[in-house]
PDB file of C-alpha atoms in Angstrom:
ATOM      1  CA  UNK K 185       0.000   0.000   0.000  1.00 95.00           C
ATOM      2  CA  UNK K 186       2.605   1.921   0.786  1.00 96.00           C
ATOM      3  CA  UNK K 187       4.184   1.314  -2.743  1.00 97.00           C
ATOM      4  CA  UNK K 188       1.282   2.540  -4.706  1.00 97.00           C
ATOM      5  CA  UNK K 189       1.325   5.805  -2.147  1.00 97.00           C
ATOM      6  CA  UNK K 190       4.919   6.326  -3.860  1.00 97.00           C
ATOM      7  CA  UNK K 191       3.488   5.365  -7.182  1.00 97.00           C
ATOM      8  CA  UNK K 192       0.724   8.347  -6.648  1.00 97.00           C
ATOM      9  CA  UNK K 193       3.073  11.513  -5.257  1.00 96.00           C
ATOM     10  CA  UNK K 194       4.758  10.634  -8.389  1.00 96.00           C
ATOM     11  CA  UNK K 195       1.533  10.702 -10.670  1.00 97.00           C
ATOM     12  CA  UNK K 196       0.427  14.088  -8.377  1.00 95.00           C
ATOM     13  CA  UNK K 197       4.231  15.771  -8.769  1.00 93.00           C
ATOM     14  CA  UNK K 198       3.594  15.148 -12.980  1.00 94.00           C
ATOM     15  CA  UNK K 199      -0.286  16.921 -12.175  1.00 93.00           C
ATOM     16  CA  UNK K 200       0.935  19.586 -10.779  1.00 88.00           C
ATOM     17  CA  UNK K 201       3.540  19.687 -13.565  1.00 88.00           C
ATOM     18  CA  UNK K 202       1.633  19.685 -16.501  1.00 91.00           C
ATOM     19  CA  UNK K 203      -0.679  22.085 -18.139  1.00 91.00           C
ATOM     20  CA  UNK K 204      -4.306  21.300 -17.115  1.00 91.00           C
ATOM     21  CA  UNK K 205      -5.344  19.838 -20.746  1.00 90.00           C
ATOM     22  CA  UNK K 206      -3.121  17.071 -19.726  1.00 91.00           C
ATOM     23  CA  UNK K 207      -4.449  16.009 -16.634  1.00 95.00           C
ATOM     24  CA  UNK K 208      -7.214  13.902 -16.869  1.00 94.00           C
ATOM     25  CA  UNK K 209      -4.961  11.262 -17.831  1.00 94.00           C
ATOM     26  CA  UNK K 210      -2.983  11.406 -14.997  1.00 96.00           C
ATOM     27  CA  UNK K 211      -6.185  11.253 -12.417  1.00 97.00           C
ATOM     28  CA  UNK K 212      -7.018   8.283 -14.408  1.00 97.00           C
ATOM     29  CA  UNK K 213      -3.854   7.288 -13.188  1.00 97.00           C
ATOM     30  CA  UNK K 214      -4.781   8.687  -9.541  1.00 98.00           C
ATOM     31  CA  UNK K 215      -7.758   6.380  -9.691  1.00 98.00           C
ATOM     32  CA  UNK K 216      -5.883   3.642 -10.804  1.00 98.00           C
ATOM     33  CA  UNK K 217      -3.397   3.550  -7.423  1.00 98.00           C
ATOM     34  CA  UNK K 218      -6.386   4.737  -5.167  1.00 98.00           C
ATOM     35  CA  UNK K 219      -7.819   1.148  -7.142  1.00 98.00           C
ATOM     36  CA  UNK K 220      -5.038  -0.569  -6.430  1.00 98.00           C
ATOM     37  CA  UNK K 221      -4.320   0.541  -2.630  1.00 97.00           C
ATOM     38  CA  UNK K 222      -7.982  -0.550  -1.953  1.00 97.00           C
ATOM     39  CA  UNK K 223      -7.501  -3.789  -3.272  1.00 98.00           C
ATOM     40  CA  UNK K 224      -4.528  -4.036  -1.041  1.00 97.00           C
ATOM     41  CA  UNK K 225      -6.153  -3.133   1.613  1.00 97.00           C
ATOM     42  CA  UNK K 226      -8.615  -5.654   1.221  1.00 97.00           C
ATOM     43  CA  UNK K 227      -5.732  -8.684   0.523  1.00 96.00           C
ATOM     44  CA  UNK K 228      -4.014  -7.489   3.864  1.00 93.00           C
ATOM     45  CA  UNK K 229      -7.207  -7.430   5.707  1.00 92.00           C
ATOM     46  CA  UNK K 230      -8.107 -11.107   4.711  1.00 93.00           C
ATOM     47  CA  UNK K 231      -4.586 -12.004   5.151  1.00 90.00           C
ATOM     48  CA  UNK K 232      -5.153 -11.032   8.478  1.00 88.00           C
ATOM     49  CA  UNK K 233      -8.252 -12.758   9.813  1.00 88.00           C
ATOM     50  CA  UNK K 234      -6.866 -16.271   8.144  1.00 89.00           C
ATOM     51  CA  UNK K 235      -3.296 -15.957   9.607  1.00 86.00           C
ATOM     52  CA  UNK K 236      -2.661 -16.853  13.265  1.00 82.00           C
ATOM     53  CA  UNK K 237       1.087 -15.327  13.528  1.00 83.00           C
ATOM     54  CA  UNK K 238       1.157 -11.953  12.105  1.00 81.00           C
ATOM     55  CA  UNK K 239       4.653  -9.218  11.924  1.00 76.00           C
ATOM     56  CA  UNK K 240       2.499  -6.807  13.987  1.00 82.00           C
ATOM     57  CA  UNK K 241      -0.857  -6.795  16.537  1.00 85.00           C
ATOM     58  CA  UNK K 242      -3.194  -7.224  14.609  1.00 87.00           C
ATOM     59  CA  UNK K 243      -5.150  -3.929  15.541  1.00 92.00           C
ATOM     60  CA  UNK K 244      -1.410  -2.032  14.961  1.00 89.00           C
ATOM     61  CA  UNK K 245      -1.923  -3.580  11.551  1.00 89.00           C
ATOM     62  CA  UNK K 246      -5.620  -2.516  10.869  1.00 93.00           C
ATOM     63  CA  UNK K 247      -4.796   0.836  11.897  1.00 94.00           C
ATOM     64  CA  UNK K 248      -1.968   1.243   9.363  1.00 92.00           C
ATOM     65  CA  UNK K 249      -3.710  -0.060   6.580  1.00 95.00           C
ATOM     66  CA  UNK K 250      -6.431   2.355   7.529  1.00 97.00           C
ATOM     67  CA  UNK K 251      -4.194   5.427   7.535  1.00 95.00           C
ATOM     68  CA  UNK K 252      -2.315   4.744   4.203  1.00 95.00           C
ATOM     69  CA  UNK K 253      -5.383   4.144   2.639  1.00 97.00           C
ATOM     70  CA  UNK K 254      -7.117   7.369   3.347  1.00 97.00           C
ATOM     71  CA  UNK K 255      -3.807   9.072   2.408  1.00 95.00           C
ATOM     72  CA  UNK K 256      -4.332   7.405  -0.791  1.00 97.00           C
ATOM     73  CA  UNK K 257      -7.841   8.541  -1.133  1.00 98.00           C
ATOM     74  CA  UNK K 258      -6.836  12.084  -0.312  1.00 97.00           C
ATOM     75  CA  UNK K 259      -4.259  12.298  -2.719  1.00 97.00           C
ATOM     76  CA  UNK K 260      -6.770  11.060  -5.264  1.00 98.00           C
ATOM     77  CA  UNK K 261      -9.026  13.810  -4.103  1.00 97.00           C
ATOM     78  CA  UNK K 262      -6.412  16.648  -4.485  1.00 96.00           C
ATOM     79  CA  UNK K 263      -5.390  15.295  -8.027  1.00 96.00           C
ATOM     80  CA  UNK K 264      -9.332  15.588  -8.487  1.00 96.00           C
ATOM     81  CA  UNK K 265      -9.333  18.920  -7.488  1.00 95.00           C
ATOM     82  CA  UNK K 266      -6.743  20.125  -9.173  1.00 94.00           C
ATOM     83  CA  UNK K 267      -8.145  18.510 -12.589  1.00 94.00           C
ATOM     84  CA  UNK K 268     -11.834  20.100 -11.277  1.00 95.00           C
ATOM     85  CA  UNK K 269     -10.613  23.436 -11.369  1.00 94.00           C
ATOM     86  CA  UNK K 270      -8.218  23.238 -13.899  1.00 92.00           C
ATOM     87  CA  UNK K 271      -4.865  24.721 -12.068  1.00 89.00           C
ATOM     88  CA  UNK K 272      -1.741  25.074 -13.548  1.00 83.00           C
ATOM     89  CA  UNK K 273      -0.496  26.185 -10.181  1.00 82.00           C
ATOM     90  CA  UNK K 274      -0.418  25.894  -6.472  1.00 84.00           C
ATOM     91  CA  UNK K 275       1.577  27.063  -3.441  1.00 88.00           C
ATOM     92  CA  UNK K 276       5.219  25.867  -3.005  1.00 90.00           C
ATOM     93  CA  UNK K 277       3.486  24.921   0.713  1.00 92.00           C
ATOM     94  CA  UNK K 278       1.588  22.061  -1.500  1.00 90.00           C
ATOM     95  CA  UNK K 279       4.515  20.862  -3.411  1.00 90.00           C
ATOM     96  CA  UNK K 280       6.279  20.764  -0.048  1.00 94.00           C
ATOM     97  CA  UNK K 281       3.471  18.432   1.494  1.00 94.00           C
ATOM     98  CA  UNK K 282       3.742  16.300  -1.366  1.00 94.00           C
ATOM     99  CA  UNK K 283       7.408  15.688  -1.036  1.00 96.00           C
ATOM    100  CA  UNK K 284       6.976  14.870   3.099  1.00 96.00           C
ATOM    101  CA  UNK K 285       4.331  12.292   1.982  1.00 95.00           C
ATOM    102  CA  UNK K 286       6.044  10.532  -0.675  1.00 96.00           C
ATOM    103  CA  UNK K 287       9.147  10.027   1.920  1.00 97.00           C
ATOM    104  CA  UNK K 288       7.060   9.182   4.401  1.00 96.00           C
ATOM    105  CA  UNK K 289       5.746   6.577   2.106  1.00 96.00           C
ATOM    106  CA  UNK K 290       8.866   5.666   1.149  1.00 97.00           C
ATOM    107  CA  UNK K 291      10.227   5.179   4.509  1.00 97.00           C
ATOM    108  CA  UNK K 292       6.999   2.870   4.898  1.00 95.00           C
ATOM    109  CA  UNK K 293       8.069   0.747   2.248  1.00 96.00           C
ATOM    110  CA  UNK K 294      11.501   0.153   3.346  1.00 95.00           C
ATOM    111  CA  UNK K 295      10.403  -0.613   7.132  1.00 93.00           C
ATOM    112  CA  UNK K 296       7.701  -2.996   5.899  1.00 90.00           C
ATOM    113  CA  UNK K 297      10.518  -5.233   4.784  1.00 90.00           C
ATOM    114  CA  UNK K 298      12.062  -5.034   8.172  1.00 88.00           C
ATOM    115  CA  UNK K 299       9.119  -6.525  10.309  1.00 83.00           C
ATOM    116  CA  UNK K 300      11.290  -9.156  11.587  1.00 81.00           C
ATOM    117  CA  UNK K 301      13.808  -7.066  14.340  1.00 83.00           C
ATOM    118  CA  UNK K 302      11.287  -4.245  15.345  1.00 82.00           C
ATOM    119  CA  UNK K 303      14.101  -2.700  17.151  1.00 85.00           C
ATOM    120  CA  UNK K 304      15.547  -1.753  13.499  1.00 85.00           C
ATOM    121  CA  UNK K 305      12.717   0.604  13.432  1.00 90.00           C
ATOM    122  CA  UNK K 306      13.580   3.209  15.603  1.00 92.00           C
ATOM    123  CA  UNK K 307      14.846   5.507  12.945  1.00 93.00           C
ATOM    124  CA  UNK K 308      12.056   5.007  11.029  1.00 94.00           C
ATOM    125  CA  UNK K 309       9.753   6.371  13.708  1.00 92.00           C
ATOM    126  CA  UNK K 310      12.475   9.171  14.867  1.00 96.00           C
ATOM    127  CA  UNK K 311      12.390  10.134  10.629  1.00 97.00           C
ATOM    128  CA  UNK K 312       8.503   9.747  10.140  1.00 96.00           C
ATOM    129  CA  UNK K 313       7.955  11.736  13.283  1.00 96.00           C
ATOM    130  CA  UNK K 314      10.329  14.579  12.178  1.00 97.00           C
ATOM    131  CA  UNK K 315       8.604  14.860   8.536  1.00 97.00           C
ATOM    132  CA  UNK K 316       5.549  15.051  10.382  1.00 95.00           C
ATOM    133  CA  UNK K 317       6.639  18.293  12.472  1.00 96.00           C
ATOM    134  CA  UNK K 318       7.984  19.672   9.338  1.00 95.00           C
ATOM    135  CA  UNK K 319       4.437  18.729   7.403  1.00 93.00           C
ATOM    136  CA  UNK K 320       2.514  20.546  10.576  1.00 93.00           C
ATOM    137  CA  UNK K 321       4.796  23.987   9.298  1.00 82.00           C
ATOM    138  CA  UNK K 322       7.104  26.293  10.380  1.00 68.00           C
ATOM    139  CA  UNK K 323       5.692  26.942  13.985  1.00 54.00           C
ATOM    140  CA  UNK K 324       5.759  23.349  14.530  1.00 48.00           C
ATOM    141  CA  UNK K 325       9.665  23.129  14.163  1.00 47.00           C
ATOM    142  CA  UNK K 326      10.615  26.627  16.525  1.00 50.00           C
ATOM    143  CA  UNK K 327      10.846  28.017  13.310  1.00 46.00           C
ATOM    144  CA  UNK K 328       9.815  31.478  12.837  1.00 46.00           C
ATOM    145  CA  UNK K 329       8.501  33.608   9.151  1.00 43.00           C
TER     146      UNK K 329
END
């Protein structure tokens, strides 16, 4: 899920890239990860109520599928927005949320592969916990404008 998170800040970087003529064929793309997560979603769900050992709690699991799932669905809903209204240009503040995301994503994928020594995942919460001060703005960090 994580993966197709990735996938989509790339499709939403190209949206908010291109000329608005082009992008309903990127949110076709959108719709296609946002398909795609979902159906993930679903697998690890399933998954889940037929295995008896699982990487994580169960409910730790649930909850994580949850969250990248509506991240999905709310970058879907920005790329629809942007297509909606036909931008060609948004605030270097949404560009910078963009980039936080698709690390944070990212990050995601590479930890998911580490399930098996928790303790290796430290820096991944010490890293996802910093992007999410920086996402939160300037105030968040001491920083002052």
């Amino acid at each position: 899920m994580a993966q197709q998170i990735v996938l989509a800040g790339g499709t939403l970087a190209e949206i908010l890239g291109v000329p608005a003529a082009e992008h309903s064929r990127l949110v076709e793309d959108m719709h296609n990860h946002d398909a795609k997560c979902s159906e993930l979603q679903f697998a690890l769900l399933t998954h889940m109520r037929t295995s008896f050992v699982n990487p994580l709690p169960r409910e730790d699991m649930y909850a994580l599928s949850r969250y990248l799932n509506e991240a999905m669905e709310k970058m879907d809903a920005a790329a629809e927005l942007v297509a909606l209204y036909k931008l060609d240009r948004l605030p270097r503040r949404a560009a910078d949320q963009l980039e936080i995301i698709s690390r944070q994503a990212e990050l995601t994928v590479d930890a998911m592969r580490r399930l098996d020594n928790l303790d290796d995942l430290e820096d991944y919460w010490i890293e996802i916990l910093r992007l999410a001060k920086r996402a939160e703005g300037p105030t968040a960090c001491g920083w002052r404008t």
